[in-house]
Amino acid sequence: VDRKDANVAMAHIYVAMIALLLGGIAGLLQVLVRSGEFKLPWGIGYYQVLTVHGVLLGLILTTFFIYGFQIAAVSRTSGTLTAKQRLICWIGFWTMTAGTAMSSVMVLLNEASVLYTFYAPLQAHWIFYLGLTLVVVGSWIGALGQALRWMQWRKENKGQTSPLLSFMVVCNNLMWFVATIGVASEVLFQLLPWSLGLVDRIDILLSRTLFWSFGHALVYFWLLPAYMIWYIVIPKIIGGKIFSDALSRLSFILFVIFSIPVGLHHQLTEPGVDGSWKFLQVILTMMVVIPSLLTAFSLFATFELRGRALGAKGLFGWLRQLPWGDARFFVPFLGMLVFIPGGAGGIVNASYQMNQLIHNTIWVTGHFHLTVATTVVLTFFGAAYWLVPHLTGRTFTKELNKLGIIQSIVWVIGMTIMSSSMHVAGLLGAPRRSTFSDYGGAEIASTWASYQIAQAVGGTLLFIGILLFLYIFVQLCWFAPKGQEEFPIGEVAPNAEKTPAILENFKLWIVVLVALLLIAYSYPIFDIIQNAPLGSKGYKLW
Ligand code: HAS
């Protein structure tokens, strides 16, 4: 990757790392408070800390790391950015950073303790909403810079299939752009005017529905860069080949069309939405599971083919041939492994009836600590071990490699303790997003106490994991020996079938996406607006 492109990518990654440190501290405070053994000092509020944790890790760490990675990925596979494209990426970066600073200051001042979902009727200072708007607008600008480079490649190489990694980046950005329209409308037309005092009331149900039309796609915006690494980088690291270019593209296109019209599965207990629409979106949710199953199949195939090429025998003999001592493989592999129970939990959540049991319990927190905080985060950590030295001109030494492996084991042990106890306590009815309480001596609350202590133990290990990772990161930026580290890009297996041109026909996929969105959302939103008892408190549109 060209030095100037590397600078833009690294600027994003630095912000992500600051978010990781501050968000991690907030996470530690979180589990300690919930254990009932610790009180927050200096009048700091529980929801203030929870908002810092969710916003910095869920929104800022992820978005900034993803953009750092994606800019480097486009530059590596489509070619160095032009000065104009790079400038667009810088403008996107500074817009997002200014927005992050505005929102963070408001949260720290306790003027925006509204959690990362910023649900009304919780209200934040208008500067918080404006800051988040800038983060979204900045991300659109950055996405444009990346997409322009891919478009230029297509123009210069007419009739050829575009580089797989750049294609995946464009899919992720397209999905992100369409998804953010919902949340941008919520903030611009509802939350901002309301927090500025221009309107007295807003329609809560509408705001939540707009939020979730974005919120579930958000989780795939986190996941897809991890899939890019699994599909393209991991085969190269293990010395194998990408199983199929066509299958990889197909799974990304399926994410583009099915990630957004599924938000109602977060609102299955919402009384104001008709059951038939929830049912439709549950079916669409099951459709979005399919590309993950394709991914699992493809990865198993890549691993097995490589193992057999090295002479492995028996049903699972190929497993032994994988490079277990290489952190660039081992750390993301742990992420894949954790995604098996994480994804299964997601299917439980999406199953209409079972959702009644787990909704708003700490089970859900357990689910997303497996998916985003382990599968995605460990893949990003594993990627940082080659990406950061590649961008800073240093090397990932044997000692750092060993530390990377230890770090990931600490992470998985901590997360196993924390997340399993969250899942079990959730099944016992423990609510999410609540500080320690014995609920007036209620008998059931006493059954949660030991799980909360276990969460504090697991959470403490995770915090140690963050410090270890940041130590490696600092080494890779400034202290590791100078040298060249590879940005690994796998080749497609020679006997894979040809990629059909239809997979690159974005016009077609956008039409399908818009049609699905209209089917899944137009009537429910019309119904919400139509049936809002205008005048009754909290349900008036404006
Ligand atoms: Fe989820 C709630 C349903 C995936 C994140 N989810 C959340 C929230 C977050 C989140 C943050 O339907 C909380 C939001 C909030 O604050 O309220 N989720 C799903 C479903 C999937 C799913 C169906 N979620 C994710 C991913 C996330 C994420 C990915 C982040 C990155 N989720 C829900 C639902 C709720 C929800 C409901 C709302 C609950 C409620 O009531 O509030 C699916 O996409 C999962 C499909 C995945 C699989 C796994 C495939 C496995 C693979 C690994 C292969 C391994 C290999 C290695 C090859 C089917 C690809 C193995 C090698 C060996 C040798 C063994």
Coordinates of C-alpha atoms and ligand atoms in Angstrom, one line a residue:
V1 CA 0.0 0.0 0.0
D2 CA 1.3 3.4 -1.0
R3 CA 2.7 5.5 1.9
K4 CA 0.2 8.3 1.5
D5 CA -2.7 5.8 1.5
A6 CA -1.2 4.1 4.5
N7 CA -1.3 7.4 6.4
V8 CA -5.0 7.8 5.9
A9 CA -5.6 4.2 6.9
M10 CA -3.5 4.6 10.0
A11 CA -5.2 7.8 11.0
H12 CA -8.5 5.8 11.2
I13 CA -6.8 3.0 13.1
Y14 CA -5.3 5.4 15.8
V15 CA -8.8 6.8 16.6
A16 CA -10.1 3.2 16.8
M17 CA -7.4 2.3 19.3
I18 CA -8.2 5.3 21.5
A19 CA -11.8 4.2 21.5
L20 CA -10.7 0.7 22.4
L21 CA -8.8 1.9 25.5
L22 CA -11.5 4.2 26.8
G23 CA -14.4 1.9 25.9
G24 CA -12.5 -1.0 27.6
I25 CA -12.1 1.0 30.8
A26 CA -15.8 1.7 30.8
G27 CA -16.4 -2.0 30.2
L28 CA -14.4 -3.0 33.2
L29 CA -16.3 -0.5 35.4
Q30 CA -19.5 -2.0 34.0
V31 CA -18.9 -5.5 35.1
L32 CA -17.6 -4.4 38.5
V33 CA -20.7 -2.3 39.2
R34 CA -23.0 -5.1 38.1
S35 CA -21.3 -7.5 40.5
G36 CA -22.6 -5.4 43.4
E37 CA -19.1 -5.3 44.9
F38 CA -18.1 -1.9 43.6
K39 CA -19.6 1.6 43.5
L40 CA -18.8 4.3 40.9
P41 CA -16.9 7.2 42.4
W42 CA -17.5 11.0 42.0
G43 CA -21.1 10.8 41.1
I44 CA -20.4 9.0 37.8
G45 CA -23.7 7.4 36.6
Y46 CA -24.1 3.7 35.5
Y47 CA -25.8 4.7 32.3
Q48 CA -23.1 7.3 31.6
V49 CA -20.5 4.5 31.7
L50 CA -22.7 2.1 29.7
T51 CA -23.1 4.8 27.0
V52 CA -19.3 5.4 26.8
H53 CA -18.8 1.7 26.5
G54 CA -21.4 1.0 23.8
V55 CA -20.8 4.1 21.7
L56 CA -17.0 3.9 21.8
L57 CA -16.7 0.2 21.2
G58 CA -19.9 -0.5 19.2
L59 CA -19.9 2.5 17.0
I60 CA -16.4 4.2 17.0
L61 CA -13.9 1.4 17.3
T62 CA -15.7 -0.6 14.7
T63 CA -16.3 2.1 12.1
F64 CA -12.8 3.6 12.3
F65 CA -11.0 0.3 12.2
I66 CA -13.2 -0.9 9.3
Y67 CA -12.5 2.3 7.3
G68 CA -8.7 2.0 8.0
F69 CA -8.8 -1.6 6.8
Q70 CA -11.0 -0.9 3.8
I71 CA -9.0 2.1 2.5
A72 CA -5.9 -0.1 2.7
A73 CA -7.7 -3.0 1.0
V74 CA -8.9 -0.9 -2.0
S75 CA -5.5 0.7 -2.4
R76 CA -3.9 -2.7 -2.3
T77 CA -6.2 -4.4 -4.8
S78 CA -7.5 -1.7 -7.1
G79 CA -4.4 0.5 -7.0
T80 CA -3.1 3.6 -5.2
L81 CA -5.8 6.3 -4.6
T82 CA -5.6 9.4 -6.7
A83 CA -5.0 12.7 -4.9
K84 CA -8.7 13.5 -5.2
Q85 CA -9.9 10.2 -3.9
R86 CA -7.4 10.4 -1.0
L87 CA -8.6 13.9 -0.2
I88 CA -12.2 12.6 0.0
C89 CA -11.1 9.9 2.4
W90 CA -9.3 12.6 4.6
I91 CA -12.4 14.8 4.6
G92 CA -14.5 11.8 5.6
F93 CA -12.0 11.0 8.4
W94 CA -12.0 14.5 9.8
T95 CA -15.8 14.8 9.6
M96 CA -16.2 11.5 11.5
T97 CA -13.5 12.5 14.1
A98 CA -15.2 15.9 14.7
G99 CA -18.5 14.1 15.2
T100 CA -16.9 11.6 17.5
A101 CA -15.4 14.3 19.7
M102 CA -18.7 16.2 19.9
S103 CA -20.7 13.1 20.9
S104 CA -18.0 11.9 23.3
V105 CA -17.8 15.2 25.2
M106 CA -21.6 15.2 25.7
V107 CA -21.5 11.7 27.0
L108 CA -18.7 12.5 29.4
L109 CA -20.6 15.6 30.6
N110 CA -23.5 13.2 31.4
E111 CA -25.6 15.2 28.9
A112 CA -26.2 12.1 26.7
S113 CA -26.6 9.0 28.8
V114 CA -28.9 7.4 26.3
L115 CA -26.9 4.2 25.5
Y116 CA -25.6 3.3 22.0
T117 CA -29.1 2.8 20.6
F118 CA -30.1 6.4 21.8
Y119 CA -33.8 5.3 22.1
A120 CA -36.3 8.0 22.7
P121 CA -37.9 8.9 25.1
L122 CA -34.4 9.1 26.6
Q123 CA -33.2 12.4 25.4
A124 CA -29.6 13.6 24.8
H125 CA -28.2 17.1 24.2
W126 CA -28.6 18.1 20.6
I127 CA -24.8 18.3 20.2
F128 CA -24.7 14.5 20.8
Y129 CA -27.1 13.9 17.9
L130 CA -25.3 16.3 15.7
G131 CA -22.0 14.6 16.4
L132 CA -23.5 11.2 15.5
T133 CA -24.9 12.8 12.3
L134 CA -21.4 13.9 11.4
V135 CA -20.0 10.4 12.0
V136 CA -22.6 9.1 9.6
V137 CA -22.1 11.8 7.0
G138 CA -18.3 11.4 7.3
S139 CA -18.7 7.7 6.7
W140 CA -20.6 8.4 3.5
I141 CA -17.8 10.6 2.3
G142 CA -15.1 8.1 3.2
A143 CA -17.2 5.3 1.5
L144 CA -17.3 7.5 -1.7
G145 CA -13.5 7.8 -1.7
Q146 CA -13.1 4.0 -1.6
A147 CA -15.9 3.4 -4.2
L148 CA -14.4 5.9 -6.7
R149 CA -11.1 3.9 -6.7
W150 CA -13.0 0.7 -7.5
M151 CA -15.0 2.5 -10.2
Q152 CA -11.8 3.8 -11.8
W153 CA -10.5 0.2 -11.9
R154 CA -13.6 -1.0 -13.6
K155 CA -13.3 1.8 -16.2
E156 CA -9.7 1.0 -16.9
N157 CA -10.3 -2.8 -17.1
K158 CA -13.6 -3.0 -19.0
G159 CA -15.2 -6.4 -19.2
Q160 CA -13.0 -7.9 -16.4
T161 CA -14.2 -9.2 -13.1
S162 CA -13.1 -6.6 -10.5
P163 CA -10.7 -7.5 -7.6
L164 CA -12.6 -9.5 -5.1
L165 CA -11.5 -7.6 -2.0
S166 CA -12.4 -4.2 -3.5
F167 CA -15.8 -5.6 -4.7
M168 CA -16.5 -6.7 -1.1
V169 CA -15.6 -3.3 0.2
V170 CA -18.1 -1.7 -2.2
C171 CA -20.8 -4.2 -1.1
N172 CA -20.2 -3.3 2.5
N173 CA -20.3 0.4 1.8
L174 CA -23.4 0.2 -0.3
M175 CA -25.2 -1.8 2.4
W176 CA -24.1 0.8 5.0
F177 CA -25.2 3.7 2.9
V178 CA -28.7 2.4 2.4
A179 CA -29.0 1.3 6.0
T180 CA -27.9 4.6 7.4
I181 CA -30.8 6.4 5.6
G182 CA -33.2 5.1 8.3
V183 CA -31.1 6.3 11.2
A184 CA -30.3 9.6 9.5
S185 CA -34.0 10.3 9.0
E186 CA -34.7 9.4 12.7
V187 CA -32.0 11.8 13.9
L188 CA -32.7 14.7 11.4
F189 CA -36.5 14.6 11.5
Q190 CA -37.2 13.4 15.0
L191 CA -34.4 13.5 17.6
L192 CA -32.6 16.7 16.6
P193 CA -35.8 18.9 16.3
W194 CA -37.0 17.4 19.6
S195 CA -33.8 17.9 21.5
L196 CA -33.6 21.5 20.2
G197 CA -37.1 22.1 21.6
L198 CA -38.6 22.8 18.2
V199 CA -41.2 20.0 18.7
D200 CA -42.7 18.8 22.0
R201 CA -43.2 15.2 21.1
I202 CA -42.1 12.5 18.7
D203 CA -43.4 9.1 17.7
I204 CA -41.4 6.7 19.8
L205 CA -42.5 3.6 17.8
L206 CA -41.5 5.2 14.5
S207 CA -38.1 6.3 15.9
R208 CA -37.4 2.7 17.0
T209 CA -38.5 1.3 13.7
L210 CA -36.2 3.7 11.8
F211 CA -33.4 2.9 14.2
W212 CA -33.6 -0.9 13.7
S213 CA -33.9 -0.6 9.9
F214 CA -30.3 0.5 10.4
G215 CA -29.4 -1.4 13.5
H216 CA -29.3 -4.9 12.2
A217 CA -27.5 -3.9 9.0
L218 CA -25.0 -2.3 11.4
V219 CA -24.0 -5.7 12.8
Y220 CA -23.3 -6.9 9.2
F221 CA -21.3 -3.8 8.6
W222 CA -19.1 -5.0 11.4
L223 CA -19.1 -8.6 10.3
L224 CA -18.4 -8.2 6.5
P225 CA -14.8 -6.9 6.9
A226 CA -14.2 -10.0 9.1
Y227 CA -15.6 -12.1 6.3
M228 CA -13.3 -10.3 3.8
I229 CA -10.3 -11.4 6.0
W230 CA -11.6 -14.9 6.2
Y231 CA -12.3 -15.3 2.5
I232 CA -9.3 -13.6 1.1
V233 CA -6.4 -13.2 3.6
I234 CA -6.7 -16.4 5.6
P235 CA -6.3 -18.7 2.5
K236 CA -3.0 -17.0 1.7
I237 CA -1.7 -17.2 5.2
I238 CA -2.3 -20.9 5.4
G239 CA -0.8 -21.4 2.0
G240 CA -4.1 -22.4 0.4
K241 CA -6.5 -21.0 -2.2
I242 CA -9.8 -19.1 -2.1
F243 CA -12.4 -21.9 -2.6
S244 CA -14.6 -20.0 -5.1
D245 CA -14.7 -16.4 -6.2
A246 CA -18.3 -16.7 -7.3
L247 CA -19.5 -18.2 -4.0
S248 CA -17.7 -15.4 -2.1
R249 CA -19.3 -12.7 -4.2
L250 CA -22.7 -14.4 -4.0
S251 CA -22.6 -14.4 -0.2
F252 CA -21.7 -10.7 -0.1
I253 CA -24.6 -9.9 -2.5
L254 CA -27.0 -11.8 -0.3
F255 CA -25.8 -9.7 2.6
V256 CA -26.5 -6.5 0.6
I257 CA -30.1 -7.5 -0.1
F258 CA -31.1 -9.2 3.1
S259 CA -29.3 -7.2 5.8
I260 CA -31.6 -4.3 6.0
P261 CA -35.3 -5.5 5.7
V262 CA -35.0 -7.5 8.9
G263 CA -34.9 -4.9 11.7
L264 CA -38.3 -5.9 13.1
H265 CA -36.7 -9.0 14.6
H266 CA -35.4 -6.5 17.3
Q267 CA -38.9 -5.4 17.9
L268 CA -40.7 -8.7 18.1
T269 CA -42.2 -7.7 21.5
E270 CA -43.2 -4.3 20.2
P271 CA -47.0 -4.0 20.6
G272 CA -47.5 -1.4 17.9
V273 CA -46.4 -3.5 14.9
D274 CA -48.7 -6.1 13.4
G275 CA -47.6 -9.7 13.8
S276 CA -47.7 -10.5 10.1
W277 CA -45.0 -8.0 9.4
K278 CA -42.8 -9.3 12.1
F279 CA -43.3 -12.8 10.7
L280 CA -42.3 -11.6 7.2
Q281 CA -39.1 -10.1 8.6
V282 CA -38.4 -13.2 10.7
I283 CA -38.4 -15.2 7.4
L284 CA -36.1 -12.6 5.8
T285 CA -33.8 -12.9 8.9
M286 CA -33.5 -16.7 8.2
M287 CA -32.5 -15.8 4.7
V288 CA -29.6 -13.6 5.9
V289 CA -28.3 -16.7 7.8
I290 CA -27.7 -18.4 4.5
P291 CA -24.6 -16.4 3.4
S292 CA -23.1 -17.1 6.8
L293 CA -23.6 -20.8 6.2
L294 CA -22.1 -20.4 2.7
T295 CA -19.1 -18.8 4.4
A296 CA -18.7 -21.6 6.9
F297 CA -18.9 -24.1 4.0
S298 CA -16.3 -22.2 2.0
L299 CA -13.9 -21.9 4.9
F300 CA -14.1 -25.6 5.8
A301 CA -13.4 -26.4 2.1
T302 CA -10.4 -24.1 2.0
F303 CA -9.0 -25.6 5.2
E304 CA -9.6 -29.2 4.1
L305 CA -8.2 -28.7 0.6
R306 CA -5.0 -27.2 2.0
G307 CA -4.6 -29.9 4.6
R308 CA -5.1 -32.7 2.0
A309 CA -2.6 -31.0 -0.3
L310 CA -0.1 -31.3 2.5
G311 CA -0.9 -35.0 2.7
A312 CA -3.4 -35.2 5.5
K313 CA -5.3 -38.5 5.9
G314 CA -8.6 -39.4 7.5
L315 CA -11.8 -37.4 8.1
F316 CA -10.2 -34.6 10.2
G317 CA -6.5 -35.1 9.6
W318 CA -6.3 -31.8 7.7
L319 CA -7.0 -29.9 10.9
R320 CA -3.5 -30.9 12.1
Q321 CA -1.9 -29.3 9.0
L322 CA -3.1 -25.7 9.7
P323 CA -0.5 -23.2 10.9
W324 CA -1.6 -23.1 14.6
G325 CA 1.5 -21.2 15.7
D326 CA 0.8 -18.2 13.4
A327 CA -1.2 -15.5 15.2
R328 CA -2.4 -14.1 11.9
F329 CA -4.3 -17.4 11.4
F330 CA -4.9 -18.6 14.9
V331 CA -6.5 -15.4 16.3
P332 CA -9.1 -15.0 13.5
F333 CA -9.7 -18.8 13.7
L334 CA -10.7 -18.5 17.3
G335 CA -13.1 -15.8 16.1
M336 CA -14.6 -18.3 13.6
L337 CA -15.0 -20.9 16.2
V338 CA -16.8 -18.6 18.6
F339 CA -19.1 -17.6 15.7
I340 CA -20.6 -21.1 15.8
P341 CA -22.3 -20.7 19.2
G342 CA -22.7 -16.9 18.5
G343 CA -24.6 -17.5 15.3
A344 CA -26.7 -20.3 16.8
G345 CA -27.7 -17.8 19.5
G346 CA -28.7 -15.4 16.8
I347 CA -31.0 -17.9 15.3
V348 CA -32.6 -18.5 18.7
N349 CA -33.1 -14.7 19.1
A350 CA -34.7 -14.5 15.6
S351 CA -37.1 -17.4 16.4
Y352 CA -40.3 -15.6 17.1
Q353 CA -41.4 -17.6 20.2
M354 CA -38.0 -18.0 21.7
N355 CA -37.4 -14.3 21.4
Q356 CA -40.2 -13.8 24.0
L357 CA -38.0 -15.6 26.6
I358 CA -34.7 -13.8 25.9
H359 CA -35.7 -10.3 24.8
N360 CA -34.3 -7.5 27.0
T361 CA -32.5 -10.1 29.2
I362 CA -28.7 -10.2 29.5
W363 CA -28.8 -13.2 27.2
V364 CA -28.8 -10.6 24.3
T365 CA -25.7 -9.0 25.8
G366 CA -24.1 -12.4 25.9
H367 CA -25.0 -13.0 22.2
F368 CA -23.4 -9.8 21.0
H369 CA -20.2 -10.3 23.1
L370 CA -19.7 -13.5 21.2
T371 CA -20.5 -12.1 17.8
V372 CA -19.1 -8.6 17.6
A373 CA -16.8 -8.6 20.7
T374 CA -15.2 -11.9 19.9
T375 CA -15.8 -13.1 16.3
V376 CA -15.3 -9.6 14.8
V377 CA -12.9 -8.2 17.3
L378 CA -10.5 -11.2 17.3
T379 CA -10.5 -11.1 13.5
F380 CA -9.6 -7.4 13.6
F381 CA -6.9 -8.1 16.2
G382 CA -5.5 -10.9 14.0
A383 CA -5.6 -8.6 10.9
A384 CA -3.9 -5.8 12.8
Y385 CA -0.9 -8.1 13.2
W386 CA -0.1 -7.9 9.5
L387 CA -2.0 -4.7 8.6
V388 CA -0.4 -2.3 11.1
P389 CA 3.3 -3.3 10.4
H390 CA 2.5 -3.3 6.7
L391 CA 1.3 0.3 7.0
T392 CA 4.0 1.5 9.4
G393 CA 6.9 -0.3 7.7
R394 CA 7.7 -2.6 10.6
T395 CA 7.7 -6.3 11.2
F396 CA 5.6 -8.6 13.3
T397 CA 8.3 -10.4 15.3
K398 CA 8.2 -13.9 16.8
E399 CA 7.9 -12.5 20.3
L400 CA 5.0 -10.4 19.3
N401 CA 3.4 -13.3 17.5
K402 CA 3.7 -15.4 20.7
L403 CA 2.1 -12.5 22.7
G404 CA -0.7 -12.3 20.1
I405 CA -1.5 -15.9 20.6
I406 CA -1.5 -15.6 24.4
Q407 CA -3.7 -12.4 24.1
S408 CA -6.3 -14.3 22.1
I409 CA -6.4 -17.2 24.6
V410 CA -6.9 -14.7 27.5
W411 CA -9.7 -13.1 25.4
V412 CA -11.5 -16.4 24.7
I413 CA -11.2 -17.6 28.3
G414 CA -12.5 -14.2 29.6
M415 CA -15.3 -14.2 27.1
T416 CA -16.3 -17.8 27.7
I417 CA -16.7 -17.0 31.4
M418 CA -18.5 -13.7 30.9
S419 CA -20.7 -14.6 28.0
S420 CA -21.8 -18.0 29.2
S421 CA -22.8 -16.5 32.5
M422 CA -24.7 -13.8 30.7
H423 CA -26.5 -16.4 28.6
V424 CA -27.5 -18.5 31.6
A425 CA -28.5 -15.5 33.8
G426 CA -30.5 -14.2 30.8
L427 CA -32.4 -17.5 30.7
L428 CA -33.1 -17.0 34.5
G429 CA -34.6 -13.7 33.6
A430 CA -31.8 -11.2 34.5
P431 CA -32.4 -8.0 32.7
R432 CA -29.8 -6.3 30.4
R433 CA -28.9 -2.7 30.9
S434 CA -29.5 -2.6 34.6
T435 CA -27.2 -1.8 37.4
F436 CA -26.9 -4.1 40.5
S437 CA -30.1 -4.5 42.5
D438 CA -31.7 -7.1 44.7
Y439 CA -35.0 -6.0 43.3
G440 CA -36.5 -5.5 46.8
G441 CA -35.3 -8.9 48.0
A442 CA -37.0 -10.8 45.1
E443 CA -36.1 -14.5 45.3
I444 CA -35.4 -14.7 41.6
A445 CA -32.9 -11.9 41.7
S446 CA -30.8 -13.9 44.2
T447 CA -30.3 -16.6 41.5
W448 CA -28.5 -14.1 39.3
A449 CA -25.9 -12.9 41.8
S450 CA -23.2 -15.6 41.2
Y451 CA -23.4 -15.1 37.5
Q452 CA -22.8 -11.4 37.9
I453 CA -19.6 -12.2 39.9
A454 CA -18.6 -14.5 37.1
Q455 CA -19.2 -11.7 34.6
A456 CA -16.8 -9.5 36.6
V457 CA -14.1 -12.1 36.5
G458 CA -14.5 -12.6 32.8
G459 CA -14.7 -8.9 32.1
T460 CA -11.5 -8.3 34.1
L461 CA -9.7 -10.9 31.9
L462 CA -11.0 -9.1 28.8
F463 CA -9.6 -5.8 30.1
I464 CA -6.2 -7.5 30.5
G465 CA -6.7 -8.7 26.9
I466 CA -7.2 -5.1 25.7
L467 CA -4.0 -3.9 27.5
L468 CA -2.0 -6.8 25.9
F469 CA -3.4 -6.0 22.5
L470 CA -2.6 -2.3 22.8
Y471 CA 0.9 -3.2 23.9
I472 CA 1.4 -5.1 20.7
F473 CA -0.2 -2.3 18.7
V474 CA 2.2 0.3 20.1
Q475 CA 5.2 -2.0 19.4
L476 CA 4.0 -2.4 15.8
C477 CA 3.6 1.3 15.3
W478 CA 6.8 2.6 16.8
F479 CA 9.2 0.0 18.3
A480 CA 9.2 -3.2 16.3
P481 CA 12.2 -3.6 13.9
K482 CA 11.8 -1.8 10.6
G483 CA 11.0 -4.0 7.6
Q484 CA 8.3 -5.1 5.2
E485 CA 5.2 -7.1 6.2
E486 CA 3.0 -8.6 3.6
F487 CA -0.6 -7.6 3.0
P488 CA -1.7 -11.2 2.2
I489 CA -4.2 -11.6 -0.7
G490 CA -5.2 -15.2 -1.6
E491 CA -5.6 -16.5 -5.2
V492 CA -8.7 -18.3 -6.3
A493 CA -8.4 -22.1 -6.6
P494 CA -7.6 -23.0 -10.3
N495 CA -10.6 -25.4 -10.7
A496 CA -13.2 -23.0 -9.3
E497 CA -16.0 -22.1 -11.7
K498 CA -16.0 -18.8 -13.6
T499 CA -17.6 -15.9 -11.9
P500 CA -21.0 -15.0 -13.5
A501 CA -21.0 -11.3 -14.6
I502 CA -24.5 -10.9 -13.0
L503 CA -22.8 -10.9 -9.6
E504 CA -21.2 -7.5 -10.4
N505 CA -24.4 -6.0 -11.7
F506 CA -25.1 -3.6 -8.8
K507 CA -28.0 -1.9 -10.6
L508 CA -29.9 -5.2 -10.5
W509 CA -29.1 -5.8 -6.8
I510 CA -30.1 -2.3 -5.8
V511 CA -33.5 -2.8 -7.5
V512 CA -34.0 -6.1 -5.6
L513 CA -32.9 -4.4 -2.3
V514 CA -35.3 -1.5 -2.8
A515 CA -38.1 -3.9 -3.7
L516 CA -37.5 -5.9 -0.5
L517 CA -37.3 -2.8 1.6
L518 CA -40.6 -1.5 0.2
I519 CA -42.3 -4.9 0.9
A520 CA -40.8 -5.2 4.4
Y521 CA -41.2 -1.6 5.6
S522 CA -43.6 0.5 3.6
Y523 CA -46.8 -0.8 5.0
P524 CA -45.5 -1.1 8.6
I525 CA -44.3 2.5 8.6
F526 CA -47.6 3.7 7.0
D527 CA -49.5 1.7 9.6
I528 CA -47.4 3.2 12.5
I529 CA -48.0 6.7 11.3
Q530 CA -51.7 6.0 10.4
N531 CA -52.5 4.4 13.8
A532 CA -50.5 6.8 16.0
P533 CA -53.2 8.2 18.3
L534 CA -52.4 11.8 17.5
G535 CA -52.6 13.9 20.5
S536 CA -52.0 11.2 23.0
K537 CA -48.8 11.8 24.9
G538 CA -45.6 10.2 23.4
Y539 CA -47.3 9.0 20.2
K540 CA -47.7 12.2 18.3
L541 CA -45.6 12.3 15.1
W542 CA -44.4 15.8 15.6
Ligands
HAS1 FE1 -27.5 -10.7 16.4 C1 -29.3 -8.9 18.8 C2 -30.3 -12.3 15.4 C3 -25.7 -12.3 14.0 C4 -24.9 -8.5 16.9 N1 -27.2 -9.0 17.6 C5 -28.0 -8.4 18.5 C6 -27.4 -7.3 19.1 C7 -26.2 -7.2 18.6 C8 -26.0 -8.2 17.7 C9 -25.2 -6.1 18.9 O1 -33.3 -12.0 15.8 C10 -28.1 -6.4 20.2 C11 -28.8 -5.2 19.7 C12 -29.3 -4.4 20.9 O2 -28.5 -3.7 21.5 O3 -30.5 -4.6 21.2 N2 -27.9 -12.1 15.0 C13 -29.1 -12.6 14.8 C14 -29.0 -13.6 13.7 C15 -27.7 -13.6 13.3 C16 -27.0 -12.6 14.1 C17 -30.1 -14.4 13.1 N3 -25.6 -10.4 15.6 C18 -25.1 -11.2 14.6 C19 -23.8 -10.7 14.3 C20 -23.5 -9.6 15.1 C21 -24.7 -9.5 16.0 C22 -22.9 -11.3 13.3 C23 -22.4 -8.7 15.3 C24 -21.3 -8.8 14.5 N4 -29.4 -10.6 17.0 C25 -30.4 -11.3 16.4 C26 -31.7 -11.0 17.1 C27 -31.4 -10.0 18.0 C28 -30.0 -9.8 18.0 C29 -33.0 -11.5 16.8 C30 -32.5 -9.2 18.9 C31 -32.7 -9.9 20.2 C32 -33.6 -9.1 21.0 O4 -34.7 -9.6 21.3 O5 -33.3 -8.0 21.5 C33 -27.1 -14.4 12.2 O6 -26.5 -13.6 11.2 C34 -26.1 -15.5 12.6 C35 -25.7 -16.4 11.5 C36 -24.4 -17.1 11.8 C37 -24.2 -18.4 11.7 C38 -22.8 -18.9 12.1 C39 -22.0 -19.4 10.9 C40 -20.6 -19.8 11.4 C41 -19.5 -19.4 10.8 C42 -18.2 -19.9 11.4 C43 -17.6 -21.1 10.7 C44 -16.4 -21.6 11.5 C45 -15.3 -22.2 11.0 C46 -14.2 -22.7 11.8 C47 -15.2 -22.5 9.5 C48 -25.2 -19.4 11.3 C49 -19.4 -18.7 9.5 C50 -14.6 -24.0 12.4 C51 -13.6 -25.0 12.3 C52 -13.6 -26.1 13.0 C53 -12.5 -27.1 12.9 C54 -14.7 -26.5 13.9

